[in-house]
């Protein structure tokens, strides 16, 4: 997503990580869950949230 729902984020991003948010559904204009996954500099998954 280009405009991640920061006001509903599960918390701050882990230190030194790159996080991306994805919609749980392809439907537009309806409320859906969002997934946030965060990776460290080596590409290792360091967090995953809904």
JSON list of C-alpha atoms in Angstrom, two decimals:
[
{"chain": "A", "resi": 1, "resn": "UNK", "atom": "CA", "xyz": [0.00, 0.00, 0.00]},
{"chain": "A", "resi": 2, "resn": "UNK", "atom": "CA", "xyz": [1.19, 3.50, -0.70]},
{"chain": "A", "resi": 3, "resn": "UNK", "atom": "CA", "xyz": [-0.68, 5.01, 2.23]},
{"chain": "A", "resi": 4, "resn": "UNK", "atom": "CA", "xyz": [-0.33, 2.61, 5.12]},
{"chain": "A", "resi": 5, "resn": "UNK", "atom": "CA", "xyz": [-2.89, 3.01, 7.94]},
{"chain": "A", "resi": 6, "resn": "UNK", "atom": "CA", "xyz": [-0.42, 4.50, 10.45]},
{"chain": "A", "resi": 7, "resn": "UNK", "atom": "CA", "xyz": [-3.19, 5.62, 12.81]},
{"chain": "A", "resi": 8, "resn": "UNK", "atom": "CA", "xyz": [-4.15, 1.94, 13.25]},
{"chain": "A", "resi": 9, "resn": "UNK", "atom": "CA", "xyz": [-0.61, 0.55, 13.31]},
{"chain": "A", "resi": 10, "resn": "UNK", "atom": "CA", "xyz": [-0.03, -2.13, 15.95]},
{"chain": "A", "resi": 11, "resn": "UNK", "atom": "CA", "xyz": [2.90, -0.12, 17.31]},
{"chain": "A", "resi": 12, "resn": "UNK", "atom": "CA", "xyz": [6.12, 1.43, 16.16]},
{"chain": "A", "resi": 13, "resn": "UNK", "atom": "CA", "xyz": [8.16, -0.39, 13.54]},
{"chain": "A", "resi": 14, "resn": "UNK", "atom": "CA", "xyz": [11.05, -2.49, 14.83]},
{"chain": "A", "resi": 15, "resn": "UNK", "atom": "CA", "xyz": [14.35, -0.64, 14.91]},
{"chain": "A", "resi": 16, "resn": "UNK", "atom": "CA", "xyz": [16.35, -0.63, 11.66]},
{"chain": "A", "resi": 17, "resn": "UNK", "atom": "CA", "xyz": [13.60, -2.39, 9.71]},
{"chain": "A", "resi": 18, "resn": "UNK", "atom": "CA", "xyz": [11.73, -1.77, 6.48]},
{"chain": "A", "resi": 19, "resn": "UNK", "atom": "CA", "xyz": [7.99, -2.39, 6.84]},
{"chain": "A", "resi": 20, "resn": "UNK", "atom": "CA", "xyz": [5.32, -2.83, 4.17]},
{"chain": "A", "resi": 21, "resn": "UNK", "atom": "CA", "xyz": [1.55, -2.93, 4.55]},
{"chain": "A", "resi": 22, "resn": "UNK", "atom": "CA", "xyz": [-0.82, -5.02, 2.45]},
{"chain": "A", "resi": 23, "resn": "UNK", "atom": "CA", "xyz": [-4.60, -5.21, 2.31]},
{"chain": "A", "resi": 24, "resn": "UNK", "atom": "CA", "xyz": [-6.05, -8.56, 3.38]},
{"chain": "A", "resi": 25, "resn": "UNK", "atom": "CA", "xyz": [-8.57, -8.37, 0.54]},
{"chain": "A", "resi": 26, "resn": "UNK", "atom": "CA", "xyz": [-8.64, -7.03, -2.99]},
{"chain": "A", "resi": 27, "resn": "UNK", "atom": "CA", "xyz": [-11.98, -5.29, -2.38]},
{"chain": "A", "resi": 28, "resn": "UNK", "atom": "CA", "xyz": [-11.87, -1.53, -2.50]},
{"chain": "A", "resi": 29, "resn": "UNK", "atom": "CA", "xyz": [-13.96, 0.96, -0.54]},
{"chain": "A", "resi": 30, "resn": "UNK", "atom": "CA", "xyz": [-14.76, -1.52, 2.24]},
{"chain": "A", "resi": 31, "resn": "UNK", "atom": "CA", "xyz": [-13.03, -1.85, 5.62]},
{"chain": "A", "resi": 32, "resn": "UNK", "atom": "CA", "xyz": [-10.58, -4.78, 5.64]},
{"chain": "A", "resi": 33, "resn": "UNK", "atom": "CA", "xyz": [-7.67, -5.90, 7.77]},
{"chain": "A", "resi": 34, "resn": "UNK", "atom": "CA", "xyz": [-4.17, -4.86, 6.83]},
{"chain": "A", "resi": 35, "resn": "UNK", "atom": "CA", "xyz": [-1.03, -6.94, 7.23]},
{"chain": "A", "resi": 36, "resn": "UNK", "atom": "CA", "xyz": [2.29, -5.33, 8.15]},
{"chain": "A", "resi": 37, "resn": "UNK", "atom": "CA", "xyz": [5.52, -7.23, 7.58]},
{"chain": "A", "resi": 38, "resn": "UNK", "atom": "CA", "xyz": [8.94, -5.88, 8.52]},
{"chain": "A", "resi": 39, "resn": "UNK", "atom": "CA", "xyz": [12.37, -7.01, 7.38]},
{"chain": "A", "resi": 40, "resn": "UNK", "atom": "CA", "xyz": [15.84, -6.15, 8.66]},
{"chain": "A", "resi": 41, "resn": "UNK", "atom": "CA", "xyz": [18.76, -5.10, 6.44]},
{"chain": "A", "resi": 42, "resn": "UNK", "atom": "CA", "xyz": [19.67, -8.72, 5.68]},
{"chain": "A", "resi": 43, "resn": "UNK", "atom": "CA", "xyz": [16.13, -9.49, 4.46]},
{"chain": "A", "resi": 44, "resn": "UNK", "atom": "CA", "xyz": [15.13, -11.50, 7.54]},
{"chain": "A", "resi": 45, "resn": "UNK", "atom": "CA", "xyz": [11.52, -11.19, 8.73]},
{"chain": "A", "resi": 46, "resn": "UNK", "atom": "CA", "xyz": [11.54, -9.40, 12.10]},
{"chain": "A", "resi": 47, "resn": "UNK", "atom": "CA", "xyz": [7.82, -8.64, 12.62]},
{"chain": "A", "resi": 48, "resn": "UNK", "atom": "CA", "xyz": [4.40, -9.48, 11.26]},
{"chain": "A", "resi": 49, "resn": "UNK", "atom": "CA", "xyz": [1.17, -7.88, 12.40]},
{"chain": "A", "resi": 50, "resn": "UNK", "atom": "CA", "xyz": [-2.50, -7.62, 11.45]}
]
